[in-house]
Short mmCIF file of C-alpha atoms and ligand atoms in Angstrom, two decimals:
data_model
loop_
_atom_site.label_atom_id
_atom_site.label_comp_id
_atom_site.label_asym_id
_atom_site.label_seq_id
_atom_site.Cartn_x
_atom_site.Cartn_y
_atom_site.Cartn_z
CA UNK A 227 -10.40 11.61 -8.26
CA UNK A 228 -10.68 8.38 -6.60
CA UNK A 229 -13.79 7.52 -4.99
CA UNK A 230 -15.21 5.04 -2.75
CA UNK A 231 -19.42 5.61 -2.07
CA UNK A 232 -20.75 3.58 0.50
CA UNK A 233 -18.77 0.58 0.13
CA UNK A 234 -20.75 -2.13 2.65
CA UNK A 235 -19.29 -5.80 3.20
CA UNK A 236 -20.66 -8.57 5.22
CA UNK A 237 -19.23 -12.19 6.25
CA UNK A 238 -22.08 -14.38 7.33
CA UNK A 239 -23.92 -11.76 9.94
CA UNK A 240 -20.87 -9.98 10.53
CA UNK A 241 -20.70 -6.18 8.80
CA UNK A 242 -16.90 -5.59 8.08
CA UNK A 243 -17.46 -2.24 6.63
CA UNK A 244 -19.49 0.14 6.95
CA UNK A 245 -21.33 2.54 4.06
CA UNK A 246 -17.36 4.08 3.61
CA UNK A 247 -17.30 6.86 1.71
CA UNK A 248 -13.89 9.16 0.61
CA UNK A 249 -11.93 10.51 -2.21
CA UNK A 250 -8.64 11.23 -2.87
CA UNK A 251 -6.43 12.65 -5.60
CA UNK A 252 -4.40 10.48 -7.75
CA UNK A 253 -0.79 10.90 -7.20
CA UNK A 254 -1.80 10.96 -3.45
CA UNK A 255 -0.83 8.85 -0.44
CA UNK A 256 -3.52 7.94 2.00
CA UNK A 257 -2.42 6.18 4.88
CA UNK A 258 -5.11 4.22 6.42
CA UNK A 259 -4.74 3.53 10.21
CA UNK A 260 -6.94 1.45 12.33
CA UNK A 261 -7.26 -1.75 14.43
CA UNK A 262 -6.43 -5.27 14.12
CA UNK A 263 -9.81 -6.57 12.00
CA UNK A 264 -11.32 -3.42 11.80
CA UNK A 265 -12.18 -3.85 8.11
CA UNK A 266 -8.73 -2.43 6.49
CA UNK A 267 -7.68 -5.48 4.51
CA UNK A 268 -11.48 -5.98 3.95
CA UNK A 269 -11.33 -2.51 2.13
CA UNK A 270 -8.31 -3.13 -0.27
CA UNK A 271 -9.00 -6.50 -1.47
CA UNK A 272 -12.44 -4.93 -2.83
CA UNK A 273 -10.61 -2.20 -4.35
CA UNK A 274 -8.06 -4.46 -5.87
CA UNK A 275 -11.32 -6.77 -7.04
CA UNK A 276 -9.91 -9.82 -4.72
CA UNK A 277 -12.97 -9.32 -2.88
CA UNK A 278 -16.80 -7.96 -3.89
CA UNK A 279 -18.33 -5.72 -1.82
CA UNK A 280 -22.25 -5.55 -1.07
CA UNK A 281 -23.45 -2.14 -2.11
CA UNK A 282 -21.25 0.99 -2.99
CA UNK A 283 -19.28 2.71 -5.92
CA UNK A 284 -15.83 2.91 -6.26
CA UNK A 285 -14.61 5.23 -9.56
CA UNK A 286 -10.97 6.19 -10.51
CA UNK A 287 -11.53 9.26 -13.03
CA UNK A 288 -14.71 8.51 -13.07
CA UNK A 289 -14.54 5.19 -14.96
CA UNK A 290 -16.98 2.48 -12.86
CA UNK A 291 -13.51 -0.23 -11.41
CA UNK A 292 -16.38 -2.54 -10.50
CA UNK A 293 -17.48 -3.01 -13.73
CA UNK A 294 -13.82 -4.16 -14.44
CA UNK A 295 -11.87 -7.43 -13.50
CA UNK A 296 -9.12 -7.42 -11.27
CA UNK A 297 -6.34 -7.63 -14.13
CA UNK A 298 -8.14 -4.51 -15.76
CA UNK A 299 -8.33 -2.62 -12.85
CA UNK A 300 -4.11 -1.74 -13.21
CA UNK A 301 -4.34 -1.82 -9.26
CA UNK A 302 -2.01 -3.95 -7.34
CA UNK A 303 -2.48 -5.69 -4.03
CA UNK A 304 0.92 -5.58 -1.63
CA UNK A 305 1.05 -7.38 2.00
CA UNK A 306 3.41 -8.00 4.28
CA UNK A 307 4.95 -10.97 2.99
CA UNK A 308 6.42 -10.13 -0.70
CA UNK A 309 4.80 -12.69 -3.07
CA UNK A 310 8.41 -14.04 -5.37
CA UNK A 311 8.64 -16.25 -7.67
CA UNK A 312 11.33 -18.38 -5.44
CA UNK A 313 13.14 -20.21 -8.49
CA UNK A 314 13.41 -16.52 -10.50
CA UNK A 315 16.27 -14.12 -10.14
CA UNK A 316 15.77 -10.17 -8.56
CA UNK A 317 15.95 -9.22 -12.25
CA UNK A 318 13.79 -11.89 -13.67
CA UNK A 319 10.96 -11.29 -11.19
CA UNK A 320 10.85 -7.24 -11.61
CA UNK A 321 11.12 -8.17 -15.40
CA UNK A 322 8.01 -10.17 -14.95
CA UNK A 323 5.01 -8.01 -15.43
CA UNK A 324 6.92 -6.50 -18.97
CA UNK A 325 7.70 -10.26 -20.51
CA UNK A 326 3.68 -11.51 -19.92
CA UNK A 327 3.04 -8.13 -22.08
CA UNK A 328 5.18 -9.03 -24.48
CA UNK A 329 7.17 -5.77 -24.52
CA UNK A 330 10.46 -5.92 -26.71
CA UNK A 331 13.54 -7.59 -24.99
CA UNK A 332 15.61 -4.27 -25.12
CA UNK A 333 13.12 -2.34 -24.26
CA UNK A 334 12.26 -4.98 -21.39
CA UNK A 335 16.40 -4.85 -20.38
CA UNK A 336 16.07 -1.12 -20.14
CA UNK A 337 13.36 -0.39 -18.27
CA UNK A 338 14.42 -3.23 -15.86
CA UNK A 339 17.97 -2.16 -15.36
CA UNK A 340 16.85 1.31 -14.63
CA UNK A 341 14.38 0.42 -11.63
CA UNK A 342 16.56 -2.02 -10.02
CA UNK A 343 19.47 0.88 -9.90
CA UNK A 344 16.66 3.53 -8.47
CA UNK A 345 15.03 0.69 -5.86
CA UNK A 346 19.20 0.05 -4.48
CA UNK A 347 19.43 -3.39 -6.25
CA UNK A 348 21.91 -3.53 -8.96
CA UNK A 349 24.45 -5.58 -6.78
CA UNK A 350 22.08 -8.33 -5.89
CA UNK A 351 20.11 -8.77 -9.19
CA UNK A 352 21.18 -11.97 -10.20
CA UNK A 353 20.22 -13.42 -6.61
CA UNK A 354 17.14 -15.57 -6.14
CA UNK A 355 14.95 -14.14 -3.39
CA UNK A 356 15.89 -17.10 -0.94
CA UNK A 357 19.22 -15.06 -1.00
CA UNK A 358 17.91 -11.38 -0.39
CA UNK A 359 17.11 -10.27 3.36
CA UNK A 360 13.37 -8.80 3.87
CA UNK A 361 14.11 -5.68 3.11
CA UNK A 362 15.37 -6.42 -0.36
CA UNK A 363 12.84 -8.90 -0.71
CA UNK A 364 10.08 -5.84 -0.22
CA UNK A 365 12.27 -4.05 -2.68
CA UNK A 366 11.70 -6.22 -5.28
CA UNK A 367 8.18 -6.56 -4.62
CA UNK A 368 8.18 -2.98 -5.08
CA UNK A 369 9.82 -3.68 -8.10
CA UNK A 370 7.49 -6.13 -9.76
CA UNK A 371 4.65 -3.73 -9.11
CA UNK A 372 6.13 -0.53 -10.09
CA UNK A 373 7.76 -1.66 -13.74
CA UNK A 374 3.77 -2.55 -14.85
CA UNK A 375 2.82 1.42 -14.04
CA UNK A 376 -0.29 0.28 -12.05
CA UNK A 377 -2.79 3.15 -11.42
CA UNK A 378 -3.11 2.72 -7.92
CA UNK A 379 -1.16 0.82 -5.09
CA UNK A 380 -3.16 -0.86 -2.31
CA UNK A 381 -0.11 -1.75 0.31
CA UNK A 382 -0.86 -3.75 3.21
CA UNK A 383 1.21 -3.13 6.00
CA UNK A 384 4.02 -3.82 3.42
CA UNK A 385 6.83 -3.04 6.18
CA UNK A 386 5.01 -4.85 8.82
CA UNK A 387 7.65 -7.72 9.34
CA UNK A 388 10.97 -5.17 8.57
CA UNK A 389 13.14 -4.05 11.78
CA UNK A 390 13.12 -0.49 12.71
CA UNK A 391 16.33 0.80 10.91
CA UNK A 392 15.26 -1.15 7.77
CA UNK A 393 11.77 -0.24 8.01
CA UNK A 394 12.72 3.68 8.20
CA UNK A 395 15.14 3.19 4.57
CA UNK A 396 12.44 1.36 3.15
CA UNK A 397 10.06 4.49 4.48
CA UNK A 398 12.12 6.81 2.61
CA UNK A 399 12.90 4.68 -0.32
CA UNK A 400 9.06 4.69 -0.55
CA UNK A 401 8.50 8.70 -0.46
CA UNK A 402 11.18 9.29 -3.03
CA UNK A 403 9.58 6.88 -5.49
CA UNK A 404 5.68 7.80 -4.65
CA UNK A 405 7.04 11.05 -5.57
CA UNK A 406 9.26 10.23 -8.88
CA UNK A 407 6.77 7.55 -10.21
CA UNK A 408 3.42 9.74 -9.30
CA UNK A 409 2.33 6.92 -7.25
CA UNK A 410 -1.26 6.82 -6.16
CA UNK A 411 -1.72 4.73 -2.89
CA UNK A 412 -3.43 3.30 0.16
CA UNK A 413 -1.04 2.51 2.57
CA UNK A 414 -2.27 0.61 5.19
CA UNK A 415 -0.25 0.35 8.70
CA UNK A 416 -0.84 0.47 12.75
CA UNK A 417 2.09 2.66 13.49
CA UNK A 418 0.97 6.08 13.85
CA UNK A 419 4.44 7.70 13.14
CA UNK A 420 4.69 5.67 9.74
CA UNK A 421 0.97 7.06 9.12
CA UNK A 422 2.01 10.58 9.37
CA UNK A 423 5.32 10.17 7.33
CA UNK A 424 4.04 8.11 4.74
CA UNK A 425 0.47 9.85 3.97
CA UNK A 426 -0.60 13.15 2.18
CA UNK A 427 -3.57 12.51 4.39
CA UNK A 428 -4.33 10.37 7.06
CA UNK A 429 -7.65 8.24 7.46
CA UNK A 430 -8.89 6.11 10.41
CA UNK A 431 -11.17 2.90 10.35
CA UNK A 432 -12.71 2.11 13.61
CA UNK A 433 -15.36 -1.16 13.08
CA UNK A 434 -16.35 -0.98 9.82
CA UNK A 435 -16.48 2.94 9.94
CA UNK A 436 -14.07 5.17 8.07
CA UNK A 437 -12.92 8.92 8.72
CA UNK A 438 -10.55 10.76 6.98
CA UNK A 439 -8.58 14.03 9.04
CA UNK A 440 -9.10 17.14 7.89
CA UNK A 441 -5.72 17.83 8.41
CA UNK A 442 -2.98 16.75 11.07
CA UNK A 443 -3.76 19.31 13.73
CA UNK A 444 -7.08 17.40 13.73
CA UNK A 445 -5.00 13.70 13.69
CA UNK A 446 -3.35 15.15 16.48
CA UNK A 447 -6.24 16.29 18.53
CA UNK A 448 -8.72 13.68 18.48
CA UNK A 449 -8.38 11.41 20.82
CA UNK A 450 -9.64 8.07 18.31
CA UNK A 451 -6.30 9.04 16.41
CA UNK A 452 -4.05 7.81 19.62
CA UNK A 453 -1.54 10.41 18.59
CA UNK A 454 -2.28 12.09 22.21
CA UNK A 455 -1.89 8.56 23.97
CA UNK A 456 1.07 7.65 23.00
CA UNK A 457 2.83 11.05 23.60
CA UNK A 458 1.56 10.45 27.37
CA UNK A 459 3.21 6.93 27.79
CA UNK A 460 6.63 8.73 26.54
CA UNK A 461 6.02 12.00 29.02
CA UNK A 462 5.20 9.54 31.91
CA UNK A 463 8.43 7.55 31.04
CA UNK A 464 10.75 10.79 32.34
CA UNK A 465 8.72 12.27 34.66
P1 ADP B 224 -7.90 -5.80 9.26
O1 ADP B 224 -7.18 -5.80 7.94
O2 ADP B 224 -8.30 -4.42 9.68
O3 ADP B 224 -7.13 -6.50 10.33
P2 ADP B 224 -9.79 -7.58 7.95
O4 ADP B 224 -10.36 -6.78 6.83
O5 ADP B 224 -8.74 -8.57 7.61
O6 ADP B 224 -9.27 -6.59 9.10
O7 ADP B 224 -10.98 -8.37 8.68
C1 ADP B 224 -12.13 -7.70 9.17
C2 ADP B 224 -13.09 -8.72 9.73
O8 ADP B 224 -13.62 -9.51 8.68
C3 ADP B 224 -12.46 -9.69 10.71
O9 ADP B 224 -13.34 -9.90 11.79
C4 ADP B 224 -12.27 -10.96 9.90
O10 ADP B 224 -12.35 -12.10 10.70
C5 ADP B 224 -13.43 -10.89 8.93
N1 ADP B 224 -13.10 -11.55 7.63
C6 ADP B 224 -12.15 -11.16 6.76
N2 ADP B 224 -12.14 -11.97 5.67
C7 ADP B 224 -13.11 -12.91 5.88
C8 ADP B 224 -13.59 -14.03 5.14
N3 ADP B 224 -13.08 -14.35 3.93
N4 ADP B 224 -14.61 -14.76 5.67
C9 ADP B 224 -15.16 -14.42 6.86
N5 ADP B 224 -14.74 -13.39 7.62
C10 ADP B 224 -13.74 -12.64 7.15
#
């Protein structure tokens, strides 16, 4: 299991989160819903060890992550804006995380090749990302992280800046490879649709505070979710 124990972070006087507490099963999506500086961001740079948190726990397996550094902790950190190298090609940035290991060239070639085909990039790998549009930039992003195997995924509204068509292929791009790579995640987003589609289960941090649903009936009903609110402002629309 993954498990956070009351995690507690401060800037200055201000508490950012709140004694959070959940767990979730590996190979698990949780989508993680909540206001504009509620704490979410707050929550995953801890996790990823970009940020320390006060008090609290937070075990993968049972194994302390605390205790380890950020490049030990096989977790990576994904935002909005895909971080390229600008001056490498698609293929040379997925290949990345494999060369620093010093994995075998063929081997390297390979494993490459294969996850550009599976992530819809084989016609553009020799571009540099100045050449790719945001979806194929978030793509390769997906890329560079995936190849390494991390053990968790901590994605930050990672299809915040796509438009809606892209945004729903990159949606389902994302379920079939959660699914085929046993992907364990936090995937962080305002859009209450995307919440539902992209996570096993949903969660919900409100100022520092964080709930998780029991199950979607209850994401549904309670009225903190907004699920209710937003189906009134489409019922008014035709009435
Ligand atoms: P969210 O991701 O939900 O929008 P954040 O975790 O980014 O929220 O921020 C939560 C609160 O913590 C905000 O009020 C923000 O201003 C504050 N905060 C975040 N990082 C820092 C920092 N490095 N120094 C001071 N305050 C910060």
């Amino acid at each position: 299991m993954i498990t956070l124990t009351n995690i507690s972070k401060s800037y200055n006087k201000e508490i950012v989160l709140s004694d959070v507490s959940f767990s979730m099963k590996p190979h698990t999506t949780l989508s993680v819903l909540g206001k504009s500086g509620c704490g979410k961001t707050t929550l995953l740079k801890i996790m990823a060890g970009l940020e320390v948190a006060d008090n609290g726990k937070f075990t993968f397996n049972e194994e302390n992550m605390f205790a380890l550094q950020p490049q030990q902790r096989q977790t990576v950190y994904l935002s909005q804006e895909p971080l390229l190298f600008p001056h490498l090609s698609v293929f040379e940035n997925i290949a990345f995380g494999l060369k620093i290991r010093k994995i075998a060239p063929q081997i390297i070639n390979e494993k490459t090749n294969e996850l550009i085909e599976k992530l819809g990039l084989s016609e553009h790998k020799n571009k540099i990302p100045e050449m790719l549009s945001g979806g194929q930039k978030q793509r390769v992003s997906f890329g560079r992280a995936l190849i390494i195997n991390p053990k968790l995924m901590l994605l930050d509204e990672p299809f915040g800046s796509l438009d809606a068509q892209t945004r729903t292929e990159m949606q389902n791009l994302y379920k079939k490879v959660a699914t085929e790579f046993k992907i364990s995640a936090l995937f962080v987003t305002h859009d209450l649709k995307e919440a539902l589609i992209m996570g096993d289960e949903i969660g919900q941090m409100d100022k520092g505070y964080f709930k998780i649903y029991n199950n979607k009936n209850e994401f549904y009903t309670n009225a903190q979710s907004g699920v209710k609110e937003e189906i009134e402002f489409w019922k008014k629309l035709i009435e």
